[in-house]
Amino acid sequence: MDNWVIPLTLLPGIGMIIMSTSHLSTATSDEINQLLRDDLCDTSLIKKKISQLFLLNLAKVGLYISIAVFSVAGLIEAIFTLQSEMHDSGLRTILLIIGVSTLVLATLLLIVFSTRKVKIKRDQFLNRINP
C-alpha cells in the first residue's frame, strides 16, 4: 500500500465517530430541553448536561481537525509520490489538490459551525435557567 493512502484510510472511521458524536449531542440537547420543561428540575443537573454537550462538541471539533490534518498529509504524500513516479502528472496533481483543498475548506467550515453552535446552544440553555 502506498504511504499516501494510509492517512486517508482513517477518514471513514473518523466519519463514523462524528456521526455517533452528533447523535449523542442531539440526544443530550433533547434531554436538556426536556429538563427545562420540567418545573421541578434541579438547575445543577441542567448545568452538568450543558457541560456534557460542550465536551461533545469540542470532541467533534477535534475530529474535524483530524480529518483536515489526515487529508493534508495524504495530499502531501500523494504529490511527492506522483512527482517521483510521473513527470507529466499535472492534471492528477491539480485534481488532487482541488479535491483535498475543498475537503479541508469544508472541514474548517464545520469547525466554525460547530463552535458557534455550541456557544449559541449554551447561551440559549443558560438563558432559560437564569432568566
PDB file of C-alpha atoms in Angstrom:
ATOM      1  CA  MET A   1       0.000   0.000   0.000  1.00  0.00           C
ATOM      2  CA  ASP A   2       1.276   3.450  -0.870  1.00  0.00           C
ATOM      3  CA  ASN A   3       2.120   5.693   2.065  1.00  0.00           C
ATOM      4  CA  TRP A   4      -0.205   8.464   0.926  1.00  0.00           C
ATOM      5  CA  VAL A   5      -3.241   6.198   1.255  1.00  0.00           C
ATOM      6  CA  ILE A   6      -2.672   5.421   4.941  1.00  0.00           C
ATOM      7  CA  PRO A   7      -3.973   8.746   6.377  1.00  0.00           C
ATOM      8  CA  LEU A   8      -6.969   8.618   4.039  1.00  0.00           C
ATOM      9  CA  THR A   9      -7.957   5.135   5.231  1.00  0.00           C
ATOM     10  CA  LEU A  10      -8.676   6.624   8.652  1.00  0.00           C
ATOM     11  CA  LEU A  11     -11.282   9.059   7.303  1.00  0.00           C
ATOM     12  CA  PRO A  12     -14.269   6.644   7.182  1.00  0.00           C
ATOM     13  CA  GLY A  13     -13.678   5.632  10.795  1.00  0.00           C
ATOM     14  CA  ILE A  14     -13.461   9.247  11.873  1.00  0.00           C
ATOM     15  CA  GLY A  15     -16.667   9.929   9.938  1.00  0.00           C
ATOM     16  CA  MET A  16     -18.427   7.164  11.865  1.00  0.00           C
ATOM     17  CA  ILE A  17     -17.212   8.640  15.156  1.00  0.00           C
ATOM     18  CA  ILE A  18     -18.504  12.072  14.067  1.00  0.00           C
ATOM     19  CA  MET A  19     -21.906  10.549  13.277  1.00  0.00           C
ATOM     20  CA  SER A  20     -22.009   8.874  16.684  1.00  0.00           C
ATOM     21  CA  THR A  21     -20.906  12.035  18.468  1.00  0.00           C
ATOM     22  CA  SER A  22     -23.507  14.081  16.585  1.00  0.00           C
ATOM     23  CA  HIS A  23     -26.191  11.624  17.673  1.00  0.00           C
ATOM     24  CA  LEU A  24     -25.036  11.871  21.297  1.00  0.00           C
ATOM     25  CA  SER A  25     -25.022  15.655  21.020  1.00  0.00           C
ATOM     26  CA  THR A  26     -28.588  15.700  19.703  1.00  0.00           C
ATOM     27  CA  ALA A  27     -29.759  13.294  22.407  1.00  0.00           C
ATOM     28  CA  THR A  28     -28.104  15.388  25.122  1.00  0.00           C
ATOM     29  CA  SER A  29     -29.680  18.545  23.718  1.00  0.00           C
ATOM     30  CA  ASP A  30     -33.091  16.857  23.759  1.00  0.00           C
ATOM     31  CA  GLU A  31     -32.522  15.782  27.380  1.00  0.00           C
ATOM     32  CA  ILE A  32     -31.686  19.366  28.328  1.00  0.00           C
ATOM     33  CA  ASN A  33     -34.822  20.631  26.601  1.00  0.00           C
ATOM     34  CA  GLN A  34     -36.900  18.061  28.485  1.00  0.00           C
ATOM     35  CA  LEU A  35     -35.300  19.034  31.791  1.00  0.00           C
ATOM     36  CA  LEU A  36     -36.024  22.689  31.081  1.00  0.00           C
ATOM     37  CA  ARG A  37     -39.696  21.858  30.506  1.00  0.00           C
ATOM     38  CA  ASP A  38     -39.898  20.212  33.936  1.00  0.00           C
ATOM     39  CA  ASP A  39     -40.633  22.789  36.611  1.00  0.00           C
ATOM     40  CA  LEU A  40     -39.077  20.798  39.458  1.00  0.00           C
ATOM     41  CA  CYS A  41     -35.745  20.192  37.754  1.00  0.00           C
ATOM     42  CA  ASP A  42     -32.525  20.926  39.618  1.00  0.00           C
ATOM     43  CA  THR A  43     -30.502  23.589  37.788  1.00  0.00           C
ATOM     44  CA  SER A  44     -27.232  21.882  38.731  1.00  0.00           C
ATOM     45  CA  LEU A  45     -28.311  18.860  36.673  1.00  0.00           C
ATOM     46  CA  ILE A  46     -29.003  21.088  33.685  1.00  0.00           C
ATOM     47  CA  LYS A  47     -25.611  22.757  34.071  1.00  0.00           C
ATOM     48  CA  LYS A  48     -23.930  19.333  34.106  1.00  0.00           C
ATOM     49  CA  LYS A  49     -25.780  18.362  30.929  1.00  0.00           C
ATOM     50  CA  ILE A  50     -24.727  21.639  29.311  1.00  0.00           C
ATOM     51  CA  SER A  51     -21.088  20.896  30.156  1.00  0.00           C
ATOM     52  CA  GLN A  52     -21.535  17.412  28.656  1.00  0.00           C
ATOM     53  CA  LEU A  53     -22.878  18.981  25.480  1.00  0.00           C
ATOM     54  CA  PHE A  54     -19.933  21.365  25.390  1.00  0.00           C
ATOM     55  CA  LEU A  55     -17.454  18.464  25.696  1.00  0.00           C
ATOM     56  CA  LEU A  56     -19.179  16.517  22.923  1.00  0.00           C
ATOM     57  CA  ASN A  57     -18.969  19.479  20.596  1.00  0.00           C
ATOM     58  CA  LEU A  58     -15.317  20.057  21.444  1.00  0.00           C
ATOM     59  CA  ALA A  59     -14.732  16.410  20.564  1.00  0.00           C
ATOM     60  CA  LYS A  60     -16.440  16.969  17.210  1.00  0.00           C
ATOM     61  CA  VAL A  61     -14.191  19.941  16.531  1.00  0.00           C
ATOM     62  CA  GLY A  62     -11.167  17.756  17.305  1.00  0.00           C
ATOM     63  CA  LEU A  63     -12.449  15.112  14.900  1.00  0.00           C
ATOM     64  CA  TYR A  64     -12.960  17.722  12.182  1.00  0.00           C
ATOM     65  CA  ILE A  65      -9.411  18.959  12.714  1.00  0.00           C
ATOM     66  CA  SER A  66      -8.067  15.404  12.464  1.00  0.00           C
ATOM     67  CA  ILE A  67      -9.889  14.949   9.157  1.00  0.00           C
ATOM     68  CA  ALA A  68      -8.236  18.090   7.824  1.00  0.00           C
ATOM     69  CA  VAL A  69      -4.795  17.005   9.045  1.00  0.00           C
ATOM     70  CA  PHE A  70      -5.079  13.482   7.631  1.00  0.00           C
ATOM     71  CA  SER A  71      -6.352  14.854   4.318  1.00  0.00           C
ATOM     72  CA  VAL A  72      -3.459  17.285   4.024  1.00  0.00           C
ATOM     73  CA  ALA A  73      -0.985  14.551   4.999  1.00  0.00           C
ATOM     74  CA  GLY A  74      -2.406  12.288   2.298  1.00  0.00           C
ATOM     75  CA  LEU A  75      -2.267  15.103  -0.229  1.00  0.00           C
ATOM     76  CA  ILE A  76       1.354  15.939   0.519  1.00  0.00           C
ATOM     77  CA  GLU A  77       2.422  12.287   0.312  1.00  0.00           C
ATOM     78  CA  ALA A  78       0.437  11.786  -2.902  1.00  0.00           C
ATOM     79  CA  ILE A  79       2.005  14.810  -4.553  1.00  0.00           C
ATOM     80  CA  PHE A  80       5.502  13.607  -3.727  1.00  0.00           C
ATOM     81  CA  THR A  81       4.642  10.088  -4.922  1.00  0.00           C
ATOM     82  CA  LEU A  82       3.141  11.338  -8.178  1.00  0.00           C
ATOM     83  CA  GLN A  83       6.048  13.656  -8.856  1.00  0.00           C
ATOM     84  CA  SER A  84       8.566  10.880  -8.378  1.00  0.00           C
ATOM     85  CA  GLU A  85       6.616   8.329 -10.469  1.00  0.00           C
ATOM     86  CA  MET A  86       5.398  10.531 -13.318  1.00  0.00           C
ATOM     87  CA  HIS A  87       6.860  13.685 -14.644  1.00  0.00           C
ATOM     88  CA  ASP A  88       3.737  14.594 -16.595  1.00  0.00           C
ATOM     89  CA  SER A  89       1.160  14.293 -13.820  1.00  0.00           C
ATOM     90  CA  GLY A  90      -0.008  17.888 -13.775  1.00  0.00           C
ATOM     91  CA  LEU A  91      -3.711  17.137 -14.185  1.00  0.00           C
ATOM     92  CA  ARG A  92      -3.729  14.448 -11.495  1.00  0.00           C
ATOM     93  CA  THR A  93      -1.862  16.722  -9.114  1.00  0.00           C
ATOM     94  CA  ILE A  94      -4.225  19.619  -9.767  1.00  0.00           C
ATOM     95  CA  LEU A  95      -7.296  17.426  -9.237  1.00  0.00           C
ATOM     96  CA  LEU A  96      -5.825  16.023  -6.034  1.00  0.00           C
ATOM     97  CA  ILE A  97      -5.054  19.497  -4.757  1.00  0.00           C
ATOM     98  CA  ILE A  98      -8.548  20.761  -5.591  1.00  0.00           C
ATOM     99  CA  GLY A  99     -10.236  17.734  -4.012  1.00  0.00           C
ATOM    100  CA  VAL A 100      -8.323  17.842  -0.763  1.00  0.00           C
ATOM    101  CA  SER A 101      -8.447  21.629  -0.581  1.00  0.00           C
ATOM    102  CA  THR A 102     -12.235  21.535  -0.790  1.00  0.00           C
ATOM    103  CA  LEU A 103     -12.330  18.836   1.869  1.00  0.00           C
ATOM    104  CA  VAL A 104     -10.131  20.919   4.144  1.00  0.00           C
ATOM    105  CA  LEU A 105     -12.247  24.031   3.476  1.00  0.00           C
ATOM    106  CA  ALA A 106     -15.446  22.124   4.276  1.00  0.00           C
ATOM    107  CA  THR A 107     -13.830  20.779   7.433  1.00  0.00           C
ATOM    108  CA  LEU A 108     -12.844  24.290   8.509  1.00  0.00           C
ATOM    109  CA  LEU A 109     -16.394  25.498   7.896  1.00  0.00           C
ATOM    110  CA  LEU A 110     -17.717  22.618  10.010  1.00  0.00           C
ATOM    111  CA  ILE A 111     -15.306  23.572  12.785  1.00  0.00           C
ATOM    112  CA  VAL A 112     -16.588  27.158  12.768  1.00  0.00           C
ATOM    113  CA  PHE A 113     -20.188  25.934  12.617  1.00  0.00           C
ATOM    114  CA  SER A 114     -19.721  23.504  15.488  1.00  0.00           C
ATOM    115  CA  THR A 115     -18.071  26.017  17.797  1.00  0.00           C
ATOM    116  CA  ARG A 116     -20.706  28.671  17.055  1.00  0.00           C
ATOM    117  CA  LYS A 117     -23.484  26.133  17.544  1.00  0.00           C
ATOM    118  CA  VAL A 118     -22.159  25.192  20.971  1.00  0.00           C
ATOM    119  CA  LYS A 119     -21.909  28.815  22.076  1.00  0.00           C
ATOM    120  CA  ILE A 120     -25.411  29.607  20.864  1.00  0.00           C
ATOM    121  CA  LYS A 121     -26.906  26.463  22.411  1.00  0.00           C
ATOM    122  CA  ARG A 122     -25.124  27.048  25.720  1.00  0.00           C
ATOM    123  CA  ASP A 123     -26.333  30.653  25.860  1.00  0.00           C
ATOM    124  CA  GLN A 124     -29.838  29.525  24.967  1.00  0.00           C
ATOM    125  CA  PHE A 125     -29.934  26.956  27.771  1.00  0.00           C
ATOM    126  CA  LEU A 126     -28.350  29.282  30.310  1.00  0.00           C
ATOM    127  CA  ASN A 127     -30.885  31.990  29.456  1.00  0.00           C
ATOM    128  CA  ARG A 128     -33.674  29.542  30.207  1.00  0.00           C
ATOM    129  CA  ILE A 129     -32.372  28.664  33.663  1.00  0.00           C
ATOM    130  CA  ASN A 130     -31.208  32.198  34.512  1.00  0.00           C
ATOM    131  CA  PRO A 131     -33.980  34.457  33.177  1.00  0.00           C
TER     132      PRO A 131
END
